[in-house]
Amino acid sequence: MNSLLKLSSILLLSSGALTAHAASQSVTVNYTLTVPTACTLSKAGTTISKSIPVDGTTVNETFDVTCNVDYTISAKAKNASSGQLNMSVLQNSSGSLALPQIPYNINFSALGLPVPVNDAAGLVVPSTPIATPKTYTLSASSPIVTGMVSTLPAGDYTDEVTIQIAY
């Protein structure tokens, strides 16, 4: 019996020793999917020629912007005077500053979102949960041309409006 008691004591001591040495280890894996920035301005890199009718009719051109981040959109006229929002002038293509300039109106907007033309800051457009195209319309008209046509030197009167997105 004495040996049974010794054997039982040894078994109890050895099982306690195993429990005292038990340990655990773990590793955590963090997964990340990076969605790259994606912005497009339709017709980017192109030059579009439009004629403003002498009867004051408005001429439109549309552009689509699709961005998955906040972006700034701006439109600037080459011949605009400093601080002159939504206006510019058409200059005779001969380059002579002695020839008269023709003022004209420029408007740029998306549905319910006017973008001031010739504003140095542009307009910040926040991203949406799903990137969908936003259509902007650039409009130009010169309502005073009709009365001036017979008094102006013949030729083309031009200006350039550049639309830009930054993100």
Tab-separated table of C-alpha atoms in Angstrom:
chain	number	residue	atom	x	y	z
A	1	MET	CA	0.000	0.000	0.000
A	2	ASN	CA	2.885	2.233	0.743
A	3	SER	CA	3.965	1.965	-2.897
A	4	LEU	CA	0.460	2.832	-4.054
A	5	LEU	CA	0.556	5.940	-1.920
A	6	LYS	CA	3.965	6.887	-3.330
A	7	LEU	CA	2.752	6.319	-6.888
A	8	SER	CA	-0.360	8.438	-6.289
A	9	SER	CA	1.771	11.220	-4.804
A	10	ILE	CA	4.112	11.150	-7.789
A	11	LEU	CA	1.185	11.327	-10.231
A	12	LEU	CA	-0.395	14.241	-8.361
A	13	LEU	CA	2.896	16.129	-8.213
A	14	SER	CA	3.639	15.564	-11.905
A	15	SER	CA	0.155	16.688	-13.045
A	16	GLY	CA	0.536	19.845	-10.923
A	17	ALA	CA	3.871	20.479	-12.562
A	18	LEU	CA	2.255	20.308	-16.010
A	19	THR	CA	-0.436	22.770	-15.046
A	20	ALA	CA	2.076	25.195	-13.601
A	21	HIS	CA	3.982	25.251	-16.917
A	22	ALA	CA	0.959	25.761	-19.206
A	23	ALA	CA	1.147	28.893	-21.412
A	24	SER	CA	-0.560	30.469	-24.382
A	25	GLN	CA	0.582	32.456	-27.413
A	26	SER	CA	-1.330	34.398	-30.008
A	27	VAL	CA	-0.862	36.403	-33.165
A	28	THR	CA	-3.182	39.098	-34.537
A	29	VAL	CA	-3.499	39.702	-38.277
A	30	ASN	CA	-4.782	43.123	-39.389
A	31	TYR	CA	-6.110	43.201	-42.951
A	32	THR	CA	-6.074	46.420	-44.972
A	33	LEU	CA	-7.431	47.026	-48.442
A	34	THR	CA	-6.208	50.340	-49.847
A	35	VAL	CA	-8.486	51.894	-52.456
A	36	PRO	CA	-6.370	54.211	-54.613
A	37	THR	CA	-7.415	57.779	-55.370
A	38	ALA	CA	-9.335	57.960	-58.610
A	39	CYS	CA	-10.440	61.236	-60.195
A	40	THR	CA	-11.364	61.926	-63.793
A	41	LEU	CA	-12.367	65.068	-65.632
A	42	SER	CA	-14.049	64.231	-68.912
A	43	LYS	CA	-12.481	65.831	-71.969
A	44	ALA	CA	-9.242	66.411	-69.988
A	45	GLY	CA	-6.287	67.369	-72.161
A	46	THR	CA	-8.460	68.604	-75.023
A	47	THR	CA	-9.254	72.020	-76.475
A	48	ILE	CA	-12.880	72.645	-77.373
A	49	SER	CA	-13.792	75.439	-79.779
A	50	LYS	CA	-17.143	77.180	-79.341
A	51	SER	CA	-18.596	80.238	-81.074
A	52	ILE	CA	-20.595	82.795	-79.126
A	53	PRO	CA	-23.437	83.978	-81.366
A	54	VAL	CA	-23.766	87.726	-81.933
A	55	ASP	CA	-27.480	87.543	-80.989
A	56	GLY	CA	-26.633	86.898	-77.311
A	57	THR	CA	-27.642	83.239	-77.287
A	58	THR	CA	-25.981	81.227	-74.512
A	59	VAL	CA	-23.483	78.548	-75.534
A	60	ASN	CA	-23.035	75.532	-73.239
A	61	GLU	CA	-20.425	72.817	-72.813
A	62	THR	CA	-20.682	69.992	-70.262
A	63	PHE	CA	-17.995	68.159	-68.320
A	64	ASP	CA	-18.209	65.181	-65.973
A	65	VAL	CA	-16.113	64.787	-62.831
A	66	THR	CA	-15.881	61.501	-60.958
A	67	CYS	CA	-13.767	61.415	-57.784
A	68	ASN	CA	-13.586	59.081	-54.799
A	69	VAL	CA	-11.951	61.826	-52.668
A	70	ASP	CA	-12.673	65.488	-51.959
A	71	TYR	CA	-11.600	67.683	-54.864
A	72	THR	CA	-11.386	71.352	-55.767
A	73	ILE	CA	-12.815	72.480	-59.086
A	74	SER	CA	-12.100	75.823	-60.676
A	75	ALA	CA	-12.633	77.674	-63.935
A	76	LYS	CA	-10.494	80.627	-64.995
A	77	ALA	CA	-10.741	82.876	-68.034
A	78	LYS	CA	-7.484	83.997	-69.652
A	79	ASN	CA	-8.651	87.588	-70.311
A	80	ALA	CA	-10.464	88.225	-67.013
A	81	SER	CA	-9.475	91.204	-64.931
A	82	SER	CA	-8.444	90.524	-61.352
A	83	GLY	CA	-11.451	90.037	-59.068
A	84	GLN	CA	-13.882	89.872	-61.990
A	85	LEU	CA	-16.096	86.883	-61.120
A	86	ASN	CA	-18.182	85.207	-63.825
A	87	MET	CA	-17.066	87.700	-66.481
A	88	SER	CA	-14.252	88.161	-68.955
A	89	VAL	CA	-13.592	89.847	-72.288
A	90	LEU	CA	-13.175	88.629	-75.836
A	91	GLN	CA	-10.130	90.218	-77.488
A	92	ASN	CA	-9.514	90.542	-81.200
A	93	SER	CA	-7.244	87.677	-82.242
A	94	SER	CA	-4.918	90.128	-84.008
A	95	GLY	CA	-3.531	90.870	-80.553
A	96	SER	CA	-3.918	94.626	-80.921
A	97	LEU	CA	-4.856	96.168	-77.588
A	98	ALA	CA	-6.111	99.238	-79.482
A	99	LEU	CA	-9.104	97.239	-80.720
A	100	PRO	CA	-12.190	97.121	-78.499
A	101	GLN	CA	-12.778	94.238	-76.133
A	102	ILE	CA	-16.168	92.559	-75.895
A	103	PRO	CA	-17.333	91.712	-72.365
A	104	TYR	CA	-19.154	88.429	-71.834
A	105	ASN	CA	-20.714	86.427	-69.015
A	106	ILE	CA	-19.451	83.004	-67.936
A	107	ASN	CA	-21.289	80.664	-65.588
A	108	PHE	CA	-20.130	77.286	-64.346
A	109	SER	CA	-22.267	74.973	-62.239
A	110	ALA	CA	-23.470	71.499	-61.460
A	111	LEU	CA	-27.055	70.900	-60.448
A	112	GLY	CA	-27.501	73.186	-57.424
A	113	LEU	CA	-23.780	73.852	-57.111
A	114	PRO	CA	-22.496	77.130	-58.629
A	115	VAL	CA	-18.747	77.376	-59.168
A	116	PRO	CA	-17.510	80.993	-59.304
A	117	VAL	CA	-15.450	81.546	-62.458
A	118	ASN	CA	-12.135	83.372	-61.875
A	119	ASP	CA	-12.176	82.649	-58.137
A	120	ALA	CA	-8.601	81.788	-57.160
A	121	ALA	CA	-9.710	79.342	-54.457
A	122	GLY	CA	-12.098	77.330	-56.601
A	123	LEU	CA	-14.807	75.262	-54.937
A	124	VAL	CA	-14.169	72.270	-52.662
A	125	VAL	CA	-16.512	69.382	-53.467
A	126	PRO	CA	-16.750	66.690	-50.777
A	127	SER	CA	-16.629	63.043	-51.769
A	128	THR	CA	-19.728	60.882	-51.518
A	129	PRO	CA	-20.072	57.314	-50.211
A	130	ILE	CA	-20.208	56.059	-53.807
A	131	ALA	CA	-18.245	57.907	-56.504
A	132	THR	CA	-20.703	58.900	-59.219
A	133	PRO	CA	-20.152	61.399	-62.032
A	134	LYS	CA	-21.157	65.004	-61.386
A	135	THR	CA	-21.997	66.923	-64.560
A	136	TYR	CA	-20.893	70.553	-64.754
A	137	THR	CA	-22.066	73.025	-67.399
A	138	LEU	CA	-19.967	75.944	-68.599
A	139	SER	CA	-22.124	78.678	-70.178
A	140	ALA	CA	-21.032	81.785	-72.063
A	141	SER	CA	-22.999	84.649	-73.616
A	142	SER	CA	-22.455	88.234	-74.660
A	143	PRO	CA	-25.810	89.986	-74.679
A	144	ILE	CA	-24.386	93.364	-75.709
A	145	VAL	CA	-22.798	92.161	-78.967
A	146	THR	CA	-25.964	92.585	-81.080
A	147	GLY	CA	-25.920	96.370	-80.784
A	148	MET	CA	-22.154	96.590	-81.282
A	149	VAL	CA	-21.701	94.332	-84.333
A	150	SER	CA	-21.808	97.075	-86.961
A	151	THR	CA	-19.301	99.248	-85.069
A	152	LEU	CA	-16.634	96.608	-84.346
A	153	PRO	CA	-13.692	95.853	-86.617
A	154	ALA	CA	-14.202	92.518	-88.366
A	155	GLY	CA	-12.310	89.516	-87.051
A	156	ASP	CA	-12.383	86.857	-84.391
A	157	TYR	CA	-12.600	87.890	-80.742
A	158	THR	CA	-11.383	85.172	-78.411
A	159	ASP	CA	-10.807	84.120	-74.823
A	160	GLU	CA	-9.927	80.813	-73.144
A	161	VAL	CA	-11.535	79.285	-70.070
A	162	THR	CA	-9.575	76.540	-68.332
A	163	ILE	CA	-11.338	74.068	-66.063
A	164	GLN	CA	-9.207	72.256	-63.512
A	165	ILE	CA	-9.683	69.738	-60.713
A	166	ALA	CA	-7.186	69.270	-57.895
A	167	TYR	CA	-7.332	66.435	-55.377
